[in-house]
Coordinates of C-alpha atoms in Angstrom, one line a residue:
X1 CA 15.7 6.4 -13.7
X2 CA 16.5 3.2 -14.9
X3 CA 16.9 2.8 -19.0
X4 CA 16.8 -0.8 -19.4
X5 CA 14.8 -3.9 -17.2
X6 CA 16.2 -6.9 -16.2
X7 CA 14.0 -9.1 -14.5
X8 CA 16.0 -12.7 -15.2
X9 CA 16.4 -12.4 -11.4
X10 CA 12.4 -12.4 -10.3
X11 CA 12.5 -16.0 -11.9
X12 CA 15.5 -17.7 -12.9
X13 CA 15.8 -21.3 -10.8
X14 CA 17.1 -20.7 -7.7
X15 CA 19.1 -23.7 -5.2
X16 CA 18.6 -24.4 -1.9
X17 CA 22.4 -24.2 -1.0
X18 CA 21.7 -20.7 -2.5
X19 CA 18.9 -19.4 -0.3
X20 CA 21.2 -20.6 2.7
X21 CA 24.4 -18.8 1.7
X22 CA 22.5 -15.6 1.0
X23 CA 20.3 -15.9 4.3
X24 CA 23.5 -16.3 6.5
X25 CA 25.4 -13.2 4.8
X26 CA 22.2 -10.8 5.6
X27 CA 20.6 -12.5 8.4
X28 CA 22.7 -10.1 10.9
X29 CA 22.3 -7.0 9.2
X30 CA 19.6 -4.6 10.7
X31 CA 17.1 -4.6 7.9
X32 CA 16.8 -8.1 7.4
X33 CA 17.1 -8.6 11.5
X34 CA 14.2 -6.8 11.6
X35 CA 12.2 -7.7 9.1
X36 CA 12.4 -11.6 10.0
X37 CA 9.6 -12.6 12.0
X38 CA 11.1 -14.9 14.6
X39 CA 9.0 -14.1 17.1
X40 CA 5.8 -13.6 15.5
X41 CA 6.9 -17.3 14.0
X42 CA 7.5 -18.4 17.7
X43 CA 4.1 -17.5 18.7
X44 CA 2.5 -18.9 15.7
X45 CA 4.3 -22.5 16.1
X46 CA 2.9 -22.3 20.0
X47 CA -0.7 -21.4 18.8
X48 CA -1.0 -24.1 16.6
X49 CA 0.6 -26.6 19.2
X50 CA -1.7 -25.7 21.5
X51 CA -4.6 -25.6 19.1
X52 CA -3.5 -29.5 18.0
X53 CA -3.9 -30.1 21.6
X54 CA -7.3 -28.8 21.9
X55 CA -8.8 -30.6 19.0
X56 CA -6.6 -33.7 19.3
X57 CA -8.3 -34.0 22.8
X58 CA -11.7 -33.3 21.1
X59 CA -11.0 -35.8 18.7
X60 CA -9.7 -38.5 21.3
X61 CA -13.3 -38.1 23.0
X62 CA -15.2 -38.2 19.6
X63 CA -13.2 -41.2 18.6
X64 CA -13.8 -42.6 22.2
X65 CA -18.0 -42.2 21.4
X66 CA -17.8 -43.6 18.1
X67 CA -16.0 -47.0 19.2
X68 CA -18.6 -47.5 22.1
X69 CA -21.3 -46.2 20.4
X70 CA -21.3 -46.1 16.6
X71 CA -24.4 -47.8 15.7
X72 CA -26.6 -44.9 18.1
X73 CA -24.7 -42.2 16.3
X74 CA -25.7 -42.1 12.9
X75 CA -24.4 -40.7 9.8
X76 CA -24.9 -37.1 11.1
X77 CA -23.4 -37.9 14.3
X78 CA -20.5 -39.7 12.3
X79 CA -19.9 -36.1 10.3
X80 CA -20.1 -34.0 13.3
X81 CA -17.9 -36.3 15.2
X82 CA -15.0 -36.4 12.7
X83 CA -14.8 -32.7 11.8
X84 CA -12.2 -32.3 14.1
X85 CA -9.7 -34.9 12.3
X86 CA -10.4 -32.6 9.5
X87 CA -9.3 -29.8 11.7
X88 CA -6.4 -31.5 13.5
X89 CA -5.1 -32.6 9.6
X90 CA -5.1 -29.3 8.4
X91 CA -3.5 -27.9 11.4
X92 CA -0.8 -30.4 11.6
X93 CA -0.2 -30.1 7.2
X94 CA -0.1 -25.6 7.9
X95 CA 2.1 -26.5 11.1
X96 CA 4.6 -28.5 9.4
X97 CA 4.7 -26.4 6.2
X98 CA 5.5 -23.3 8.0
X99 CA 8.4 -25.0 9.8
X100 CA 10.0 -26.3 6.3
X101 CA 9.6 -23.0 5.1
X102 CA 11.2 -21.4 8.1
X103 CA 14.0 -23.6 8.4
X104 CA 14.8 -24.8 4.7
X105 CA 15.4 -21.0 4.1
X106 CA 13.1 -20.6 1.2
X107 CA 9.7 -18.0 1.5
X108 CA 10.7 -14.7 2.3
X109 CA 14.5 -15.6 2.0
X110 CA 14.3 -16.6 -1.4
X111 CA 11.9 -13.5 -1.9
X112 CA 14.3 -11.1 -0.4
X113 CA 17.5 -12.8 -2.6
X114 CA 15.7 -12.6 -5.6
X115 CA 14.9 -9.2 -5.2
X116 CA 17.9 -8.3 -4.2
X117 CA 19.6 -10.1 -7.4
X118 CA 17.2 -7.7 -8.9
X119 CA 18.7 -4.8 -7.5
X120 CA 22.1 -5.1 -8.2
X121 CA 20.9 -6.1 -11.8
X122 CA 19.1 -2.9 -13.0
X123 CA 21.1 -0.3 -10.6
X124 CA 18.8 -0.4 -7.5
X125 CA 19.6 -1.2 -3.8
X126 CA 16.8 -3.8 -1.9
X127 CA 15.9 -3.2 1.5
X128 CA 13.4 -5.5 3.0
X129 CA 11.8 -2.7 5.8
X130 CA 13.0 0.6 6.8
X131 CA 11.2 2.3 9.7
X132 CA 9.6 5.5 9.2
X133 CA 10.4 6.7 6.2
X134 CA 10.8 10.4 5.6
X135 CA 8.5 11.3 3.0
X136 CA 6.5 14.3 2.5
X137 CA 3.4 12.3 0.7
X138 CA -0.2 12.0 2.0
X139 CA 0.2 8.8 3.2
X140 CA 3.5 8.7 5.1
X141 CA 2.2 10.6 8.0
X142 CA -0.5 9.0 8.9
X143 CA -0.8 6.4 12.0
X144 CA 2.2 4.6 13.6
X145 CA 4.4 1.6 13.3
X146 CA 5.3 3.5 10.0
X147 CA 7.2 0.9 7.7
X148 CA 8.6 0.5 3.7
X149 CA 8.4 -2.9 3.4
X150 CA 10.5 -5.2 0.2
X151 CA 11.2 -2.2 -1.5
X152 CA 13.4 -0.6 -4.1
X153 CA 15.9 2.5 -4.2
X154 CA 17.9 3.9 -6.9
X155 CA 21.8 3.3 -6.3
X156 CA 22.4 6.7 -8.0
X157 CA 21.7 9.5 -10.3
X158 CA 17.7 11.1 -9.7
X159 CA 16.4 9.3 -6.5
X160 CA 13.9 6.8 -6.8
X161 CA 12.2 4.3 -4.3
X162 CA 8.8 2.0 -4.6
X163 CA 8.0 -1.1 -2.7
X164 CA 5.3 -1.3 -0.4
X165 CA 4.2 0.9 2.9
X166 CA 2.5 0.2 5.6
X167 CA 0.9 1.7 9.1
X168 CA -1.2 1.3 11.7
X169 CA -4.1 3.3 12.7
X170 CA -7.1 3.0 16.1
X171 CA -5.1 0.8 18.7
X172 CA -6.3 -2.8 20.6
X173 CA -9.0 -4.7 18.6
X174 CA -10.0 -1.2 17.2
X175 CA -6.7 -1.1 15.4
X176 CA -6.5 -1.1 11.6
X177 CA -3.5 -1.9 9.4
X178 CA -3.7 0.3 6.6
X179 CA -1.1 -1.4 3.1
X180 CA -0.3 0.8 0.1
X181 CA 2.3 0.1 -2.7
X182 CA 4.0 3.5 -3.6
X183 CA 6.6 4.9 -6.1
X184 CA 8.2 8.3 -5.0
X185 CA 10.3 9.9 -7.6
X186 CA 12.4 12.9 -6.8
X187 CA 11.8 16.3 -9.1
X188 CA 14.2 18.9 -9.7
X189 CA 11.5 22.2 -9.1
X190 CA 9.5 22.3 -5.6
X191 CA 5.9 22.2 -7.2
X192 CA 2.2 23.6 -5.5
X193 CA 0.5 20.6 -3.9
X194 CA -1.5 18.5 -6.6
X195 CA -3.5 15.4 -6.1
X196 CA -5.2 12.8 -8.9
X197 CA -7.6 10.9 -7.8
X198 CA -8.2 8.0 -9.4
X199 CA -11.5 7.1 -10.5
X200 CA -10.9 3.4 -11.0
X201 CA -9.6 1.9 -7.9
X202 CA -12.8 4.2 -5.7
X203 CA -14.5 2.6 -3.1
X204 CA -18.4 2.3 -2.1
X205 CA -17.6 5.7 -0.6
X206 CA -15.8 6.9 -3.1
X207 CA -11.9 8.0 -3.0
X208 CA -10.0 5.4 -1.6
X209 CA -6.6 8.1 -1.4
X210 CA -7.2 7.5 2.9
X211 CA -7.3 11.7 2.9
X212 CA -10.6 14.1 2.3
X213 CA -9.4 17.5 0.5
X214 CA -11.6 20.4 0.0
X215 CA -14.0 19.9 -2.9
X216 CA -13.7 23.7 -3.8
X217 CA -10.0 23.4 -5.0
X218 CA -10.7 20.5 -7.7
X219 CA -9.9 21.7 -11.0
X220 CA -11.7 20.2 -14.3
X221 CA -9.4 19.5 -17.1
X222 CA -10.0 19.3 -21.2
X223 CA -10.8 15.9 -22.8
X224 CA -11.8 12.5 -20.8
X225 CA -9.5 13.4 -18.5
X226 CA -12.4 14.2 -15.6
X227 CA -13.7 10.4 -16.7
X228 CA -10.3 9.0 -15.0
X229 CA -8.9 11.4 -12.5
X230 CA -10.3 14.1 -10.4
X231 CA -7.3 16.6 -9.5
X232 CA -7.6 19.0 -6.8
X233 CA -5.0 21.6 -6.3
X234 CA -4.7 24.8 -4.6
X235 CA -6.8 28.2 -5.0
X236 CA -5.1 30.5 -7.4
X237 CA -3.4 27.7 -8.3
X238 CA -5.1 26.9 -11.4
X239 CA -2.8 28.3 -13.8
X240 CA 0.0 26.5 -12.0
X241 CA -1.6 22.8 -12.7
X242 CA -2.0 23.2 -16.0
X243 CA 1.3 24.2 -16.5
X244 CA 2.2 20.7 -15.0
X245 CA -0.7 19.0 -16.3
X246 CA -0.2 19.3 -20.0
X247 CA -3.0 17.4 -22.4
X248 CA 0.6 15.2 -23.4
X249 CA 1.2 14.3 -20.1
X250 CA -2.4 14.1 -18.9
X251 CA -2.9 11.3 -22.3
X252 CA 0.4 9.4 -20.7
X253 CA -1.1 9.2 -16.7
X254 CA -4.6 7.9 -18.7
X255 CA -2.8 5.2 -20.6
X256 CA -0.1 4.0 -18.0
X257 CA -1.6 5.4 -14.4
X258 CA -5.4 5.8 -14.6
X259 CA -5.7 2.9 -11.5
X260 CA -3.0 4.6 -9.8
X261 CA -3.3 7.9 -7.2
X262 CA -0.8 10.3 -7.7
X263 CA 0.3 12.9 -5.8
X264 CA 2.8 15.6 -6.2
X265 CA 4.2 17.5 -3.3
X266 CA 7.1 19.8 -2.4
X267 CA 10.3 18.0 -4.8
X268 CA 8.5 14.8 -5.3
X269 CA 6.1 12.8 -7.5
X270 CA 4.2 9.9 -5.4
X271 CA 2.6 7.2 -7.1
X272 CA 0.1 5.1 -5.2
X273 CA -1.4 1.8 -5.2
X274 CA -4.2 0.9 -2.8
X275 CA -2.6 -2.8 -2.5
X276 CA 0.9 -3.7 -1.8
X277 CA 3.4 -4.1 -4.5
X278 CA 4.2 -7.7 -5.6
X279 CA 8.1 -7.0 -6.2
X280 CA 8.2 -10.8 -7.3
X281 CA 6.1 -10.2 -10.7
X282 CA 7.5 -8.9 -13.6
X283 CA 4.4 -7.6 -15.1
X284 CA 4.1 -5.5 -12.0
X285 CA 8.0 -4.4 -12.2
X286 CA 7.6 -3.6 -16.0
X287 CA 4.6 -1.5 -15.5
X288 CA 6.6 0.7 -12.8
X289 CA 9.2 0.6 -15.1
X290 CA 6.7 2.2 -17.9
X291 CA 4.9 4.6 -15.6
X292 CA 8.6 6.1 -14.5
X293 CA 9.7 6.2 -18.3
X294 CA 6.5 7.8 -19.2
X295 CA 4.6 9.8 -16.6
X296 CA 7.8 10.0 -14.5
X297 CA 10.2 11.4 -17.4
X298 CA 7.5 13.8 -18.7
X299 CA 6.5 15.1 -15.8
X300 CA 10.4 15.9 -14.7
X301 CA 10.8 17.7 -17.8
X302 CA 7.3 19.4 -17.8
X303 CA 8.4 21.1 -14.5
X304 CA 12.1 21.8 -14.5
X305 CA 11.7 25.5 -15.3
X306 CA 8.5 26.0 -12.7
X307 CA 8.1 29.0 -10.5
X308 CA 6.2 29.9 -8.6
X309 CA 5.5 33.2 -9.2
X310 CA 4.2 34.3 -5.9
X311 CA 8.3 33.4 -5.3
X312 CA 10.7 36.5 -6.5
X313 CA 13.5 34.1 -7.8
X314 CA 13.9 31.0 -9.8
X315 CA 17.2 30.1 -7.3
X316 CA 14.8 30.0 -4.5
X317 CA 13.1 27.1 -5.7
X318 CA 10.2 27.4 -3.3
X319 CA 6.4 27.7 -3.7
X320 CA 4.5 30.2 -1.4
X321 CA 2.9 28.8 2.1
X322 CA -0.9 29.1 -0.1
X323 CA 0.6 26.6 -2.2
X324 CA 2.4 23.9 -0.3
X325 CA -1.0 22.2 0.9
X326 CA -4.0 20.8 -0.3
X327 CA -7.0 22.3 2.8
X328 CA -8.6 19.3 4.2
X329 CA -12.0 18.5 4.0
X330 CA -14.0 15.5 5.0
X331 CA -14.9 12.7 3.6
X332 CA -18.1 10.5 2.4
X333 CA -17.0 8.0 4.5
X334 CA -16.7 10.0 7.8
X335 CA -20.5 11.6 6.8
X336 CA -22.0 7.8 6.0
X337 CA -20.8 7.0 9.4
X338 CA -22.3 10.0 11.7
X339 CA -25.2 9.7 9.6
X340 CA -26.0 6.0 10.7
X341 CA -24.9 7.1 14.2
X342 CA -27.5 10.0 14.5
X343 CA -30.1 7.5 12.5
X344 CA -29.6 4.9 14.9
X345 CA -29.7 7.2 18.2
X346 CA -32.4 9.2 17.2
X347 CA -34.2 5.9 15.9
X348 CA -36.3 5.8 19.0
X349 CA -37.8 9.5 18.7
X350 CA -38.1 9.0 15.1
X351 CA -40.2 5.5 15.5
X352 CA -42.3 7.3 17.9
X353 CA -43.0 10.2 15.5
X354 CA -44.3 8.0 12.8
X355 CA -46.4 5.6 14.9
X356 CA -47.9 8.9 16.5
X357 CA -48.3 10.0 13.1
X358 CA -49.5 6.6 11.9
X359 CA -51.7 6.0 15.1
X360 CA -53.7 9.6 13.6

């Protein structure tokens, strides 16, 4: 993990010629190939043509009306009648902004050289999307179009990668795109499946960790500890987490995590964020930075002498099939919705039964 920060890069002035000489070095390597947006930007450009000729035709006619009739229009006519120069301006001022940006070589490009200045500064490789990326966390499986977007890996020693992740769940106009930021921090001991929840970033339905676990394997800790996190792990597996989950380490995830989820599974230790990860901010970078140095560093030295001891070695370094999982449950969510959906289809029976009821 890295020892020292540099973040000079995430904000030192930057030129133009700059942004250009970095954008045609990377511009044909696969990550960046496919993480630029042409045609996405192609279709964009064409929407917004077509939507300045839509309005500018509206706006033709309404300017036509107002020079043959402008004293039978009013001042209400005259509002309603100009909204669409409104419309056309702002089209034409988004339009013509997303072309300098495009073709000057600044937004993303600038974003992706200074995070890659970054990188090379503190150790780290950048990477601005890898496809699918192998990870045994709760959130990696989940959907498809499976991508790590503007995010960070360690150049050497324990492995180390954080940036953002996103997928895509339903499909056509039911489709959802579903954007975490994550930190996944490779351990030295396979470790029983464990899972804190965080109690500050929950939803109106409550955990926000996109996956419903069994409420019979949560575990309650010592200390304010249940006030910040709920932690499920597996049956039998009780003794296990607190091995792991020392008050010490438990006091460090309060301080530096408590509005993260974290997750550990098999060799790793998964940090999550229900947003993306703003790469760009230092504050951001130098809480990571703190989280790994803390919670990361304990928790590596808290568990490199686990076993499992369902396991008959230490050299195995293995936990037993009963631990490797969290069992599923379901969630608050998923009951909210089938209860409105048996409320509302059974609304008819149920208005009939009271007005019978009333009607007595």
């Amino acid at each position: 993990m890295m020892s020292t920060l540099d973040t000079t890069p995430l904000t030192a002035p930057v030129a133009a010629s700059e942004i250009a000489a970095f954008r045609t070095a990377m511009r044909d390597r696969p990550e960046y190939a496919a993480a630029s947006p042409l045609a996405q930007f192609v279709v964009a450009i064409i929407a917004l043509v077509f939507m300045v000729f839509v309005v500018g035709s509206f706006a033709t006619l309404a300017l036509g009306v107002i020079g043959t009739s402008l004293q039978d229009v009013g001042l209400p006519g005259l509002l309603f009648l100009g909204f669409p120069l409104v419309v056309l301006a702002v089209i034409i001022i988004v339009a013509v902004t997303l072309i300098r940006r495009h073709f000057r070589g600044g937004g993303r490009w600038e974003r992706w050289m200074r995070l890659d200045r970054f990188a090379v500064a503190n150790g780290l490789t950048f990477s601005p999307l890898s496809r699918d990326p192998q990870y045994p966390g709760m959130i990696f499986g989940q959907g498809r179009s499976r991508v790590a977007l503007d995010h960070l890996r360690s150049s050497e020693g324990r492995f180390l990668d954080y940036g953002t992740y996103r997928y895509v769940t339903g499909s056509g106009k039911n489709s959802t795109t579903h954007t975490w930021g994550f930190v996944a921090l490779e351990l030295d001991r396979s470790l029983p499946h464990m899972v804190l929840d965080a109690k500050a970033n929950n939803g109106l339905f409550g955990s926000t960790i996109g996956i419903a676990f069994s409420k019979d394997q949560i575990l309650s800790l010592e200390g304010d500890f249940n006030e910040h996190f709920t932690l499920y792990c597996p049956r039998e597996y009780e003794r296990d987490a607190l091995y792991v989950f020392t008050p010490d380490l438990m006091a460090l995830a309060i301080d530096e995590a408590a509005a993260f989820d974290i997750e550990i599974v098999d060799k790793w230790m998964f940090v999550y964020s229900t947003r993306g990860l703003d790469l760009l901010d230092p504050r951001l970078q130098e809480r990571v930075h703190r989280i790994l140095a803390t919670v990361g560093t304990k928790t590596v030295s808290q568990t490199d002498r686990y076993r499992d001891d369902r396991v008959p070695s230490f050299e195995a370094n293995v936990v037993a099939p009963s631990g490797q999982r969290l069992r599923r449950g379901v969630s608050a969510g998923a009951i909210a919705v089938v209860a409105v959906f048996l409320v509302m289809w059974s609304w008819p029976w149920i208005s009939g039964l009271f007005g019978a009821l009333l009607g007595r």
